[in-house]
Amino acid sequence: GQQLNQSPQSMFIQEGEDVSMNCTSSSIFNTWLWYKQDPGEGPVLLIALYKAGELTSNGRLTAQFGITRKDSFLNISASIPSDVGIYFCAGRKGNTPLVFGKGTRLSVIA
Amino acid sequence: NAGVTQTPKFQVLKTGQSMTLQCAQDMNHNSMYWYRQDPGMGLRLIYYSASEGTTDKGEVPNGYNVSRLNKREFSLRLESAAPSQTSVYFCASSGGTGFTDTQYFGPGTRLTVL
């Protein structure tokens, strides 16, 4: 099936630092989504992107739909302990189910 | 609104046993999905139902069957459980026709097959 390459796989950062993660694909997508999964819970949608070049913010989170439509980026500014979790990118190509990346596990050191 | 609910939350099976995972949504969504999540593998789609009365295979359907009982409910059945099916299973739903809307996930079922 289609593959999304998400990096980094894991991150350990100090509280207050900014975080960047990205997702790339060999195929063009027309939708990019970013989800966060807290321990023991299901993923929750953070940001949805529908247009190449689109930059969208949700509080301290900012995501961008890459111009090539083959990548997307998520930035978290001034990280706090509750940012801990697994962040997933997901993409959709046409009228097909979402394809998920393998996730970036974020740990925040107070 | 409970959103997406799943039962049971935890289950332990012996190899060869069968069981059905239940999922229900109260958001009047058309599409429903079953995923499995394994360490380092992310979320992989098992089966989906784009609308009531239809089901389709996803990326990893072998060893599973599904039933879209009505618009609200979408069940996943393991006929003869195998240790390779030890995983966390998530049900999700989305509102539009087809796949144009974002997905909302349930809390998951943690299954262990011995």
GROMACS .gro file of C-alpha atoms in nm:
model
  224
    1GLY     CA    1   0.000   0.000   0.000
    2GLN     CA    2   0.087   0.365   0.002
    3GLN     CA    3   0.355   0.470   0.245
    4LEU     CA    4   0.402   0.784   0.445
    5ASN     CA    5   0.747   0.843   0.589
    6GLN     CA    6   0.720   1.027   0.918
    7SER     CA    7   1.022   1.163   1.101
    8PRO     CA    8   1.165   1.167   1.351
    9GLN     CA    9   1.043   0.843   1.506
   10SER     CA   10   1.094   0.984   1.855
   11MET     CA   11   1.202   1.305   2.022
   12PHE     CA   12   1.315   1.401   2.370
   13ILE     CA   13   1.298   1.773   2.432
   14GLN     CA   14   1.313   2.018   2.720
   15GLU     CA   15   1.000   2.197   2.827
   16GLY     CA   16   0.977   2.529   2.647
   17GLU     CA   17   1.157   2.414   2.333
   18ASP     CA   18   1.001   2.420   1.988
   19VAL     CA   19   0.934   2.094   1.803
   20SER     CA   20   0.928   2.015   1.434
   21MET     CA   21   0.822   1.694   1.263
   22ASN     CA   22   0.739   1.608   0.906
   23CYS     CA   23   0.578   1.357   0.680
   24THR     CA   24   0.670   1.276   0.320
   25SER     CA   25   0.521   1.062   0.048
   26SER     CA   26   0.619   0.945  -0.299
   27SER     CA   27   0.260   1.018  -0.407
   28ILE     CA   28   0.061   1.338  -0.425
   29PHE     CA   29  -0.207   1.382  -0.160
   30ASN     CA   30  -0.498   1.625  -0.163
   31THR     CA   31  -0.558   1.614   0.212
   32TRP     CA   32  -0.313   1.613   0.501
   33LEU     CA   33  -0.418   1.563   0.862
   34TRP     CA   34  -0.229   1.564   1.191
   35TYR     CA   35  -0.350   1.360   1.490
   36LYS     CA   36  -0.226   1.326   1.847
   37GLN     CA   37  -0.263   1.012   2.055
   38ASP     CA   38  -0.237   1.030   2.434
   39PRO     CA   39  -0.132   0.712   2.618
   40GLY     CA   40  -0.420   0.463   2.634
   41GLU     CA   41  -0.647   0.673   2.411
   42GLY     CA   42  -0.751   0.691   2.049
   43PRO     CA   43  -0.602   0.953   1.814
   44VAL     CA   44  -0.757   1.299   1.816
   45LEU     CA   45  -0.753   1.534   1.518
   46LEU     CA   46  -0.530   1.842   1.563
   47ILE     CA   47  -0.519   2.010   1.223
   48ALA     CA   48  -0.660   1.942   0.876
   49LEU     CA   49  -0.506   2.081   0.555
   50TYR     CA   50  -0.679   2.080   0.217
   51LYS     CA   51  -0.478   2.307  -0.012
   52ALA     CA   52  -0.116   2.304  -0.129
   53GLY     CA   53   0.081   2.573   0.054
   54GLU     CA   54  -0.184   2.608   0.324
   55LEU     CA   55  -0.053   2.707   0.667
   56THR     CA   56  -0.292   2.648   0.959
   57SER     CA   57  -0.253   2.707   1.331
   58ASN     CA   58  -0.428   2.560   1.633
   59GLY     CA   59  -0.296   2.733   1.943
   60ARG     CA   60   0.075   2.653   1.973
   61LEU     CA   61   0.053   2.409   1.682
   62THR     CA   62   0.115   2.507   1.321
   63ALA     CA   63   0.096   2.274   1.023
   64GLN     CA   64   0.170   2.325   0.657
   65PHE     CA   65   0.060   2.147   0.341
   66GLY     CA   66   0.372   2.125   0.125
   67ILE     CA   67   0.370   2.297  -0.213
   68THR     CA   68   0.465   1.975  -0.391
   69ARG     CA   69   0.163   1.808  -0.219
   70LYS     CA   70   0.398   1.526  -0.120
   71ASP     CA   71   0.479   1.647   0.228
   72SER     CA   72   0.348   1.816   0.540
   73PHE     CA   73   0.504   1.967   0.850
   74LEU     CA   74   0.390   2.013   1.209
   75ASN     CA   75   0.551   2.257   1.449
   76ILE     CA   76   0.481   2.290   1.820
   77SER     CA   77   0.604   2.604   1.989
   78ALA     CA   78   0.704   2.637   2.356
   79SER     CA   79   0.638   2.273   2.443
   80ILE     CA   80   0.471   2.182   2.774
   81PRO     CA   81   0.446   1.846   2.955
   82SER     CA   82   0.095   1.774   2.821
   83ASP     CA   83   0.234   1.774   2.466
   84VAL     CA   84   0.367   1.425   2.540
   85GLY     CA   85   0.219   1.161   2.312
   86ILE     CA   86   0.239   1.016   1.964
   87TYR     CA   87   0.177   1.245   1.668
   88PHE     CA   88   0.050   1.091   1.345
   89CYS     CA   89   0.033   1.240   1.001
   90ALA     CA   90  -0.230   1.108   0.761
   91GLY     CA   91  -0.290   1.173   0.395
   92ARG     CA   92  -0.565   1.110   0.148
   93LYS     CA   93  -0.545   1.076  -0.229
   94GLY     CA   94  -0.875   1.125  -0.402
   95ASN     CA   95  -1.177   0.936  -0.270
   96THR     CA   96  -0.979   0.676  -0.077
   97PRO     CA   97  -0.925   0.596   0.292
   98LEU     CA   98  -0.662   0.783   0.490
   99VAL     CA   99  -0.305   0.652   0.496
  100PHE     CA  100  -0.124   0.701   0.826
  101GLY     CA  101   0.241   0.756   0.906
  102LYS     CA  102   0.405   0.544   1.176
  103GLY     CA  103   0.404   0.827   1.425
  104THR     CA  104   0.648   1.051   1.613
  105ARG     CA  105   0.671   0.980   1.984
  106LEU     CA  106   0.730   1.303   2.177
  107SER     CA  107   0.868   1.312   2.528
  108VAL     CA  108   0.898   1.640   2.718
  109ILE     CA  109   1.146   1.677   3.003
  110ALA     CA  110   1.037   1.928   3.263
  111ASN     CA  111  -2.283   1.270   2.256
  112ALA     CA  112  -2.062   0.972   2.337
  113GLY     CA  113  -1.890   0.989   1.996
  114VAL     CA  114  -1.738   0.653   1.904
  115THR     CA  115  -1.765   0.375   2.163
  116GLN     CA  116  -1.594   0.037   2.158
  117THR     CA  117  -1.643  -0.280   2.361
  118PRO     CA  118  -1.469  -0.453   2.521
  119LYS     CA  119  -1.176  -0.236   2.635
  120PHE     CA  120  -0.956  -0.537   2.708
  121GLN     CA  121  -0.969  -0.899   2.597
  122VAL     CA  122  -0.747  -1.204   2.629
  123LEU     CA  123  -0.805  -1.498   2.396
  124LYS     CA  124  -0.646  -1.834   2.341
  125THR     CA  125  -0.527  -1.928   1.993
  126GLY     CA  126  -0.820  -2.054   1.788
  127GLN     CA  127  -1.092  -1.880   1.987
  128SER     CA  128  -1.331  -1.642   1.817
  129MET     CA  129  -1.467  -1.306   1.924
  130THR     CA  130  -1.642  -0.996   1.796
  131LEU     CA  131  -1.532  -0.640   1.867
  132GLN     CA  132  -1.819  -0.396   1.881
  133CYS     CA  133  -1.821  -0.034   1.767
  134ALA     CA  134  -2.098   0.223   1.768
  135GLN     CA  135  -2.115   0.594   1.682
  136ASP     CA  136  -2.386   0.844   1.763
  137MET     CA  137  -2.279   1.120   1.521
  138ASN     CA  138  -2.491   0.999   1.227
  139HIS     CA  139  -2.174   0.936   1.028
  140ASN     CA  140  -2.184   0.747   0.700
  141SER     CA  141  -1.836   0.595   0.700
  142MET     CA  142  -1.681   0.365   0.960
  143TYR     CA  143  -1.339   0.203   0.986
  144TRP     CA  144  -1.142  -0.059   1.176
  145TYR     CA  145  -0.767  -0.013   1.235
  146ARG     CA  146  -0.504  -0.205   1.422
  147GLN     CA  147  -0.210  -0.039   1.592
  148ASP     CA  148   0.113  -0.225   1.655
  149PRO     CA  149   0.434  -0.080   1.804
  150GLY     CA  150   0.634   0.101   1.538
  151MET     CA  151   0.374   0.030   1.269
  152GLY     CA  152   0.131   0.316   1.312
  153LEU     CA  153  -0.234   0.264   1.222
  154ARG     CA  154  -0.318   0.010   0.955
  155LEU     CA  155  -0.664  -0.014   0.802
  156ILE     CA  156  -0.830  -0.354   0.830
  157TYR     CA  157  -1.175  -0.293   0.680
  158TYR     CA  158  -1.396   0.004   0.615
  159SER     CA  159  -1.757   0.078   0.534
  160ALA     CA  160  -1.815   0.385   0.319
  161SER     CA  161  -2.190   0.371   0.378
  162GLU     CA  162  -2.451   0.150   0.536
  163GLY     CA  163  -2.469  -0.178   0.348
  164THR     CA  164  -2.117  -0.168   0.203
  165THR     CA  165  -1.784  -0.297   0.331
  166ASP     CA  166  -1.439  -0.308   0.172
  167LYS     CA  167  -1.098  -0.451   0.255
  168GLY     CA  168  -0.822  -0.226   0.374
  169GLU     CA  169  -0.449  -0.287   0.395
  170VAL     CA  170  -0.452  -0.588   0.634
  171PRO     CA  171  -0.788  -0.775   0.609
  172ASN     CA  172  -0.668  -1.136   0.640
  173GLY     CA  173  -0.808  -1.318   0.943
  174TYR     CA  174  -1.091  -1.068   0.996
  175ASN     CA  175  -1.451  -1.019   0.893
  176VAL     CA  176  -1.678  -0.720   0.943
  177SER     CA  177  -2.048  -0.643   0.955
  178ARG     CA  178  -2.209  -0.302   0.912
  179LEU     CA  179  -2.516  -0.386   1.118
  180ASN     CA  180  -2.683  -0.048   1.063
  181LYS     CA  181  -2.569   0.311   1.025
  182ARG     CA  182  -2.452   0.328   1.388
  183GLU     CA  183  -2.275  -0.005   1.433
  184PHE     CA  184  -1.974  -0.169   1.270
  185SER     CA  185  -1.837  -0.492   1.418
  186LEU     CA  186  -1.507  -0.673   1.364
  187ARG     CA  187  -1.490  -1.051   1.401
  188LEU     CA  188  -1.191  -1.276   1.452
  189GLU     CA  189  -1.302  -1.627   1.357
  190SER     CA  190  -0.990  -1.810   1.477
  191ALA     CA  191  -0.759  -1.584   1.672
  192ALA     CA  192  -0.382  -1.608   1.622
  193PRO     CA  193  -0.098  -1.456   1.830
  194SER     CA  194  -0.019  -1.228   1.534
  195GLN     CA  195  -0.354  -1.060   1.596
  196THR     CA  196  -0.240  -0.933   1.935
  197SER     CA  197  -0.281  -0.559   1.892
  198VAL     CA  198  -0.480  -0.252   1.984
  199TYR     CA  199  -0.788  -0.216   1.766
  200PHE     CA  200  -0.944   0.121   1.692
  201CYS     CA  201  -1.277   0.196   1.536
  202ALA     CA  202  -1.333   0.532   1.366
  203SER     CA  203  -1.609   0.713   1.183
  204SER     CA  204  -1.639   1.009   0.947
  205GLY     CA  205  -1.938   1.213   0.844
  206GLY     CA  206  -1.943   1.265   0.470
  207THR     CA  207  -2.019   1.036   0.185
  208GLY     CA  208  -1.700   0.879   0.066
  209PHE     CA  209  -1.387   0.992   0.247
  210THR     CA  210  -1.402   1.367   0.234
  211ASP     CA  211  -1.432   1.421   0.606
  212THR     CA  212  -1.195   1.373   0.896
  213GLN     CA  213  -1.216   1.068   1.118
  214TYR     CA  214  -1.308   1.043   1.485
  215PHE     CA  215  -1.162   0.753   1.681
  216GLY     CA  216  -1.289   0.538   1.964
  217PRO     CA  217  -1.081   0.461   2.276
  218GLY     CA  218  -0.956   0.124   2.147
  219THR     CA  219  -0.973  -0.244   2.239
  220ARG     CA  220  -0.656  -0.404   2.367
  221LEU     CA  221  -0.648  -0.767   2.252
  222THR     CA  222  -0.398  -1.031   2.356
  223VAL     CA  223  -0.395  -1.373   2.191
  224LEU     CA  224  -0.203  -1.640   2.380
   0.00000   0.00000   0.00000
